mmCIF file of C-alpha atoms in Angstrom:
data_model
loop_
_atom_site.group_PDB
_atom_site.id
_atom_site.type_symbol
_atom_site.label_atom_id
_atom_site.label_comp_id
_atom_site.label_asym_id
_atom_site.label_seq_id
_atom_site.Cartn_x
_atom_site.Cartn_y
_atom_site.Cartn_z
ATOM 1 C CA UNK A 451 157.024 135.611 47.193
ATOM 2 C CA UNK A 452 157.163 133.995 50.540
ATOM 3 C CA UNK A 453 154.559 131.540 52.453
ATOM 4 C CA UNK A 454 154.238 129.789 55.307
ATOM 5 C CA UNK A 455 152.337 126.433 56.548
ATOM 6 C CA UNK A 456 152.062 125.305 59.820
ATOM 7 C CA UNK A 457 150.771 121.361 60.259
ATOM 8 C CA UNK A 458 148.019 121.313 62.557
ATOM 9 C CA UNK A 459 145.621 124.015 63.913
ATOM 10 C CA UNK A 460 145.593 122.398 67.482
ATOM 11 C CA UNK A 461 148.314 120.269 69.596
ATOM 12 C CA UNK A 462 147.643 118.608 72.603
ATOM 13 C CA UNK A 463 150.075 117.389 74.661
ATOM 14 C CA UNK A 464 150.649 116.204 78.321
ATOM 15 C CA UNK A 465 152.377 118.360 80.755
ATOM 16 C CA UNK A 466 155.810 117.183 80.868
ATOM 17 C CA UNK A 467 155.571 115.980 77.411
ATOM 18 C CA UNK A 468 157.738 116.850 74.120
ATOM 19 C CA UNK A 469 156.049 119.721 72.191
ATOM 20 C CA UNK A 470 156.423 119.890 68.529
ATOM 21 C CA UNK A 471 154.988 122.491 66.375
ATOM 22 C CA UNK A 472 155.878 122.230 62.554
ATOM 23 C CA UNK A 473 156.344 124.607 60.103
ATOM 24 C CA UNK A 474 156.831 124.593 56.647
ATOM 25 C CA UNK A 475 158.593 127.924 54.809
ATOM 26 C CA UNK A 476 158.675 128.728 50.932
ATOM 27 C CA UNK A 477 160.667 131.893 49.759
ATOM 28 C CA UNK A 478 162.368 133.245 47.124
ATOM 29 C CA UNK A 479 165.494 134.295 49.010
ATOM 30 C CA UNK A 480 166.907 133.215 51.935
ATOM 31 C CA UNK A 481 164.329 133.625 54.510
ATOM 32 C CA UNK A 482 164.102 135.103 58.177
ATOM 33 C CA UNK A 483 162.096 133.104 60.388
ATOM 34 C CA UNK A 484 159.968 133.862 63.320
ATOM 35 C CA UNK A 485 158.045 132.477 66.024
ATOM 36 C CA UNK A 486 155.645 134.308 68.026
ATOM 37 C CA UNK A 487 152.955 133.048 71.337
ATOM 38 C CA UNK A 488 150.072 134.971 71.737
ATOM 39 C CA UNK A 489 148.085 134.234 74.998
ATOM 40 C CA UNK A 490 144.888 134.834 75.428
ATOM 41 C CA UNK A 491 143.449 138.273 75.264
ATOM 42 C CA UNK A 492 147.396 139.417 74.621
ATOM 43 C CA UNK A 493 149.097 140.362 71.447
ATOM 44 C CA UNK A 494 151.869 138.320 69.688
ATOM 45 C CA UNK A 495 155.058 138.130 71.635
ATOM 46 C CA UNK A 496 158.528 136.868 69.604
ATOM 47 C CA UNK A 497 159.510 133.593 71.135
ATOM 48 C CA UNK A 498 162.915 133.364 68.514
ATOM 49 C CA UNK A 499 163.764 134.009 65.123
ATOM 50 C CA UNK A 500 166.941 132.704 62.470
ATOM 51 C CA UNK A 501 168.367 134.923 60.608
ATOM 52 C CA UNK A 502 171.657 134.001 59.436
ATOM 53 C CA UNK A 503 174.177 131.462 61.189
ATOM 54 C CA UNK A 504 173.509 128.809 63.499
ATOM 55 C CA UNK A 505 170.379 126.735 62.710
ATOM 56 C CA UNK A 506 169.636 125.424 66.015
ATOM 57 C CA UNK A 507 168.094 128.872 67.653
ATOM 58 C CA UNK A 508 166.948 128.775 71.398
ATOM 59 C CA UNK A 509 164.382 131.063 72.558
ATOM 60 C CA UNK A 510 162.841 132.361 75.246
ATOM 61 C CA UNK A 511 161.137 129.867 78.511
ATOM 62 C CA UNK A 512 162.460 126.864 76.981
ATOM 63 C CA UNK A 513 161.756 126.832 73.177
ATOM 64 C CA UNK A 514 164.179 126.380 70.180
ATOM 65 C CA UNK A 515 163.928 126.045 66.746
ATOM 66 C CA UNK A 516 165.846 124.040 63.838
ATOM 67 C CA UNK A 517 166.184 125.878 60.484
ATOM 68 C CA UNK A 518 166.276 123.254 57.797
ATOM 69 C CA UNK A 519 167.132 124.270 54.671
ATOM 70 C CA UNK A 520 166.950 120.694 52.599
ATOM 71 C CA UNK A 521 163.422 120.416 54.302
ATOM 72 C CA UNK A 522 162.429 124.381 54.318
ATOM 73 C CA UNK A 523 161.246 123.555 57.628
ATOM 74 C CA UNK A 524 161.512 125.606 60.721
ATOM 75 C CA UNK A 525 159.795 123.260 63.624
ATOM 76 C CA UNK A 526 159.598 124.838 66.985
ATOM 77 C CA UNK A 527 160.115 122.631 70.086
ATOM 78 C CA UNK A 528 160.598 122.028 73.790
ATOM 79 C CA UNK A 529 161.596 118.757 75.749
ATOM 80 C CA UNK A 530 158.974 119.481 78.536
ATOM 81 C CA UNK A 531 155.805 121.110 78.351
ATOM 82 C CA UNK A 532 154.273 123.486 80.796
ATOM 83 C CA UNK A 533 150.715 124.210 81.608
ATOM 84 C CA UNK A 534 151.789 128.277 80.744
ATOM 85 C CA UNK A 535 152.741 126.951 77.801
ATOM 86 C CA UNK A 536 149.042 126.837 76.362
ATOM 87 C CA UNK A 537 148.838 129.427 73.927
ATOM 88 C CA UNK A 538 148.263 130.251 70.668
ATOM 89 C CA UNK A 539 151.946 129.589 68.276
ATOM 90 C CA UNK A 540 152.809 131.597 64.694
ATOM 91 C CA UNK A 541 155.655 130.360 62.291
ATOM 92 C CA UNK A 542 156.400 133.442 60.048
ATOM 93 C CA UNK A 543 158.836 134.438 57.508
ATOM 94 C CA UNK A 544 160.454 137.668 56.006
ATOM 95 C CA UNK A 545 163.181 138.272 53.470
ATOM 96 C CA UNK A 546 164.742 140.669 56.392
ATOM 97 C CA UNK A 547 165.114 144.475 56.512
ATOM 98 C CA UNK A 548 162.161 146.552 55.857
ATOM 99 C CA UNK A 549 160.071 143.767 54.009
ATOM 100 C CA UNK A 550 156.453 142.557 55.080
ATOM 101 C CA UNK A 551 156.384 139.464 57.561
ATOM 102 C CA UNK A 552 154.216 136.766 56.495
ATOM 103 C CA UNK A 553 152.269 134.610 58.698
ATOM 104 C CA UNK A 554 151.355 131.421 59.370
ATOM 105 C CA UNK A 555 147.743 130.560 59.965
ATOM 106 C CA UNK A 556 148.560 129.469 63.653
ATOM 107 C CA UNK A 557 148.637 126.437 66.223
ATOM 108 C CA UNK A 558 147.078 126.404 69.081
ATOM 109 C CA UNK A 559 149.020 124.204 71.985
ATOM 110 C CA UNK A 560 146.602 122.497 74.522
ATOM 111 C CA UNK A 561 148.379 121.391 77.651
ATOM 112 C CA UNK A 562 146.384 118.225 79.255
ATOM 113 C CA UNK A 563 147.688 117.927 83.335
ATOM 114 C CA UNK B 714 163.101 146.493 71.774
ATOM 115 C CA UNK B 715 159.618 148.393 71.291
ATOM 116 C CA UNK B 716 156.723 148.792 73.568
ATOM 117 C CA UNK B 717 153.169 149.434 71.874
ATOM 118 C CA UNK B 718 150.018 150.193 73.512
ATOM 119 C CA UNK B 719 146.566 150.853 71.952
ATOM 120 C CA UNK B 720 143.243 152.317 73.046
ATOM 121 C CA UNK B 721 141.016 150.932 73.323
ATOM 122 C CA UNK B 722 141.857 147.658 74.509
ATOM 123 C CA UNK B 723 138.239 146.480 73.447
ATOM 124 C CA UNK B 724 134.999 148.012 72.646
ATOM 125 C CA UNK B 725 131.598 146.942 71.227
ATOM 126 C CA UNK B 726 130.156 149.650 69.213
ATOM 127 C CA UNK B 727 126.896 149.331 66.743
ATOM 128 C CA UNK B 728 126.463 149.003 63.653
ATOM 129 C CA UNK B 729 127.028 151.912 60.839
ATOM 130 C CA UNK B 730 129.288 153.976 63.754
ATOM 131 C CA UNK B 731 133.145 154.418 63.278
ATOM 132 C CA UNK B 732 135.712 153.694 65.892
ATOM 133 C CA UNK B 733 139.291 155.135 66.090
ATOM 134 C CA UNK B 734 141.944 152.665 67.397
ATOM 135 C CA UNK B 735 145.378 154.758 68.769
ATOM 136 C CA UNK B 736 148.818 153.190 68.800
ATOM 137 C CA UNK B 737 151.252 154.695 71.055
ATOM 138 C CA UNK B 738 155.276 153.530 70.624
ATOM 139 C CA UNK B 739 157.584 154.222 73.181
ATOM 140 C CA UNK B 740 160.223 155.242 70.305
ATOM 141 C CA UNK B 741 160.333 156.046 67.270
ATOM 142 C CA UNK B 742 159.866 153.885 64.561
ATOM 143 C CA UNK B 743 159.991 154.532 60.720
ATOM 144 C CA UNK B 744 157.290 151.378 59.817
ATOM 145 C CA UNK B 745 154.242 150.791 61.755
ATOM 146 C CA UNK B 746 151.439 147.989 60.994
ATOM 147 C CA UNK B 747 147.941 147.529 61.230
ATOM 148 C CA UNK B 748 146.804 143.878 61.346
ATOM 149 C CA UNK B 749 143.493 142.333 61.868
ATOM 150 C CA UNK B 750 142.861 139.149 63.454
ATOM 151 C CA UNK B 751 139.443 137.199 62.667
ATOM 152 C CA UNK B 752 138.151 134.905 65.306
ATOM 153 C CA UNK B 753 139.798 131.605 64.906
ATOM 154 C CA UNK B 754 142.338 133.331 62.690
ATOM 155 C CA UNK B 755 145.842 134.042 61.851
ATOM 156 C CA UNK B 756 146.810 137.521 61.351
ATOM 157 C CA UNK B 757 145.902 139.289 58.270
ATOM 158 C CA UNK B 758 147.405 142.911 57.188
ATOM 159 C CA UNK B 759 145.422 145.785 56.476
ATOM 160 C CA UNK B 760 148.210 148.374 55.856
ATOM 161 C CA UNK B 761 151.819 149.932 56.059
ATOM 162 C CA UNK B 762 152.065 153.002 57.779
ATOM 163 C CA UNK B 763 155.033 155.172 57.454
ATOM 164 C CA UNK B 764 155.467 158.916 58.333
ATOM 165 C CA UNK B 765 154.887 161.808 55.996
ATOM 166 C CA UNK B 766 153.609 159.649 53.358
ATOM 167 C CA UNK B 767 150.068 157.694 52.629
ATOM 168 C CA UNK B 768 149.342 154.461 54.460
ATOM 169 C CA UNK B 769 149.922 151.356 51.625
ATOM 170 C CA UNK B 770 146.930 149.033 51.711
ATOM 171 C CA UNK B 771 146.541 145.574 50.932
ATOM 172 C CA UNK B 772 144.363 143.678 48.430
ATOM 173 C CA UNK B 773 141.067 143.293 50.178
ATOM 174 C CA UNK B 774 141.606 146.798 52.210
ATOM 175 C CA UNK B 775 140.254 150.204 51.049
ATOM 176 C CA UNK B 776 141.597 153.765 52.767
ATOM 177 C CA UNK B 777 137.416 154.928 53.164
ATOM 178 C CA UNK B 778 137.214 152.092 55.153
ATOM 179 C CA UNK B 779 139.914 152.084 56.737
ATOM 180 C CA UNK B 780 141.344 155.594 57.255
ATOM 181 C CA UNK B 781 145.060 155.254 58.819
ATOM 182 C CA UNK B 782 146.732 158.339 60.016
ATOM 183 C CA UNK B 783 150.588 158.706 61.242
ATOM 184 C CA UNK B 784 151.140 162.317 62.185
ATOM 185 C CA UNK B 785 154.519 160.947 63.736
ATOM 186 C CA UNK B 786 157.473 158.502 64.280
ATOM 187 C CA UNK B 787 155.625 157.384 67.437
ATOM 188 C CA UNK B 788 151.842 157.439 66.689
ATOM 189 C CA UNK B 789 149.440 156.195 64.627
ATOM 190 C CA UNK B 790 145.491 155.775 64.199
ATOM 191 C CA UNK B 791 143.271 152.859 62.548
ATOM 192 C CA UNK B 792 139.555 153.676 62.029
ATOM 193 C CA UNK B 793 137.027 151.568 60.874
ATOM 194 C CA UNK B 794 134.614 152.834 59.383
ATOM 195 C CA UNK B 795 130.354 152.105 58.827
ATOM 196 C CA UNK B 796 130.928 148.821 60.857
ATOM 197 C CA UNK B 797 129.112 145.608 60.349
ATOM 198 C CA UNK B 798 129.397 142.502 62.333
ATOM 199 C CA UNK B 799 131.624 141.384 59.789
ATOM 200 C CA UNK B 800 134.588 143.613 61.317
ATOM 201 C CA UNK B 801 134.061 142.151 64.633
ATOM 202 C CA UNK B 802 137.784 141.243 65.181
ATOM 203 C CA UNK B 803 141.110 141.823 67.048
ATOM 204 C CA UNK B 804 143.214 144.683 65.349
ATOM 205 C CA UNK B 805 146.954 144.943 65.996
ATOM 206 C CA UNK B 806 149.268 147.513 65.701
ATOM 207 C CA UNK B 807 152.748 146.301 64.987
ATOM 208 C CA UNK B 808 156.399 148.271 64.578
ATOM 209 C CA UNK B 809 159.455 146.870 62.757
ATOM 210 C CA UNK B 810 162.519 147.938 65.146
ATOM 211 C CA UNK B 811 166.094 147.326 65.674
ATOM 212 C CA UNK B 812 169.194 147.615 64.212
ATOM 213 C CA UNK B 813 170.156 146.020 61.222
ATOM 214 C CA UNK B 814 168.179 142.621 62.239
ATOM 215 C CA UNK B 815 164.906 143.812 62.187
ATOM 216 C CA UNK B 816 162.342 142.385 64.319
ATOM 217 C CA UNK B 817 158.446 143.070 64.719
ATOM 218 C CA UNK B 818 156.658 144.093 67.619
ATOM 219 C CA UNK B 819 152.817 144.021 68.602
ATOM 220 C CA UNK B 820 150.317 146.098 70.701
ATOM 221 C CA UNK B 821 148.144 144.068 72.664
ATOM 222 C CA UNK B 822 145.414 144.447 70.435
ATOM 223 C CA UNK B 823 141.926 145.689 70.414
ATOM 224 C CA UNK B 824 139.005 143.600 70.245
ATOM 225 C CA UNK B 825 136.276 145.152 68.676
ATOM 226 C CA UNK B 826 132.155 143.683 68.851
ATOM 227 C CA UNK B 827 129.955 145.050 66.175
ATOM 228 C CA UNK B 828 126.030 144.839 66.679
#
């Protein structure tokens, strides 16, 4: 069985802020991890995932992610926020191959100028 | 990499009519997804789709309802059927592809009104 939890439903931040969105992962084996932005009116678009290897995992415009296995944690970042950035993030998790991906409920980022 | 598209992109239809949702891949793909998304919600998945065999539903989702066909490694169609404003919602078709790392990919979605 696998979840995921992600700590707060909306972020704001200040444009040229730190952004932090956490996530929490529990699974039975060791997990694959996603993160996916969905702007408005779009579908979900993969931002990075960890699969096996090195835990710090950079991403597309800007983001990276930490996989932390002591703290089953999976927090997605970047050192400077952008308006574009506003969007709508998902933490999910999978036990790889051809098994179902399980999502977060979601966080949406508000970008104050 | 896989690109999805769907028809519609949105539609408001009333209620007690059915509406068919296409998904279109630009390759083949051996898993395809149907998700819906509630207003104000994360994603929640209606069924597995795989060629030459019956779509796999999940708890909550029934096959009169909603009727999934895949005719082929590239296509696939939702319906919902007798709509109420409870099914008001973004549906998503997503495809698992890649090579031995598998990652998931998703249609824009279509956002469907139900009066």
């Amino acid at each position: 069985a696998q979840s995921v939890t992600q700590l707060g439903s909306h972020v704001s931040v200040s444009e040229g802020a730190l952004v932090l969105l956490r996530c929490n992962y529990s699974s039975s084996v060791p997990p694959y991890l996603f993160w996916y932005v969905q702007y408005p009116n779009q579908g979900l678009q993969l931002l990075l995932k960890y699969t096996t290897g090195a835990t710090l995992v950079k991403g597309i415009n800007g983001f990276e992610a930490e996989f932390k296995k002591s703290e089953t944690s999976f927090h997605l970042t970047k050192p400077s926020a952008h308006m574009s950035d506003a969007a709508e993030y998902f933490c999910a998790v999978s036990s790889g191959g051809y098994q179902k991906v399980t999502f977060g409920t979601g966080t949406k980022l508000q970008v104050i100028p | 990499s896989a690109v999805i598209s769907q028809k519609p992109s949105r539609d408001i239809c009333q209620r007690g009519t059915s509406l068919t949702i296409q998904c279109q891949v630009d390759s083949q793909v051996t898993m395809m997804f149907w998700y819906r998304q509630q207003p104000g919600q994360s994603l929640t998945l209606i069924a597995t789709a795989n060629q030459g065999s019956e779509a796999t539903y999940e708890s909550g989702f029934v096959i009169d309802k909603f009727p999934i066909s895949r005719p082929n490694l590239t296509f696939s169609t939702l319906t919902v059927s007798n709509m109420s404003p409870e099914d008001s919602s973004i549906y998503l078709c997503s495809v698992l592809s890649g090579t031995g790392i598998y990652e998931q990919y998703f249609g824009p979605g279509t956002r469907l009104t139900v009066t």
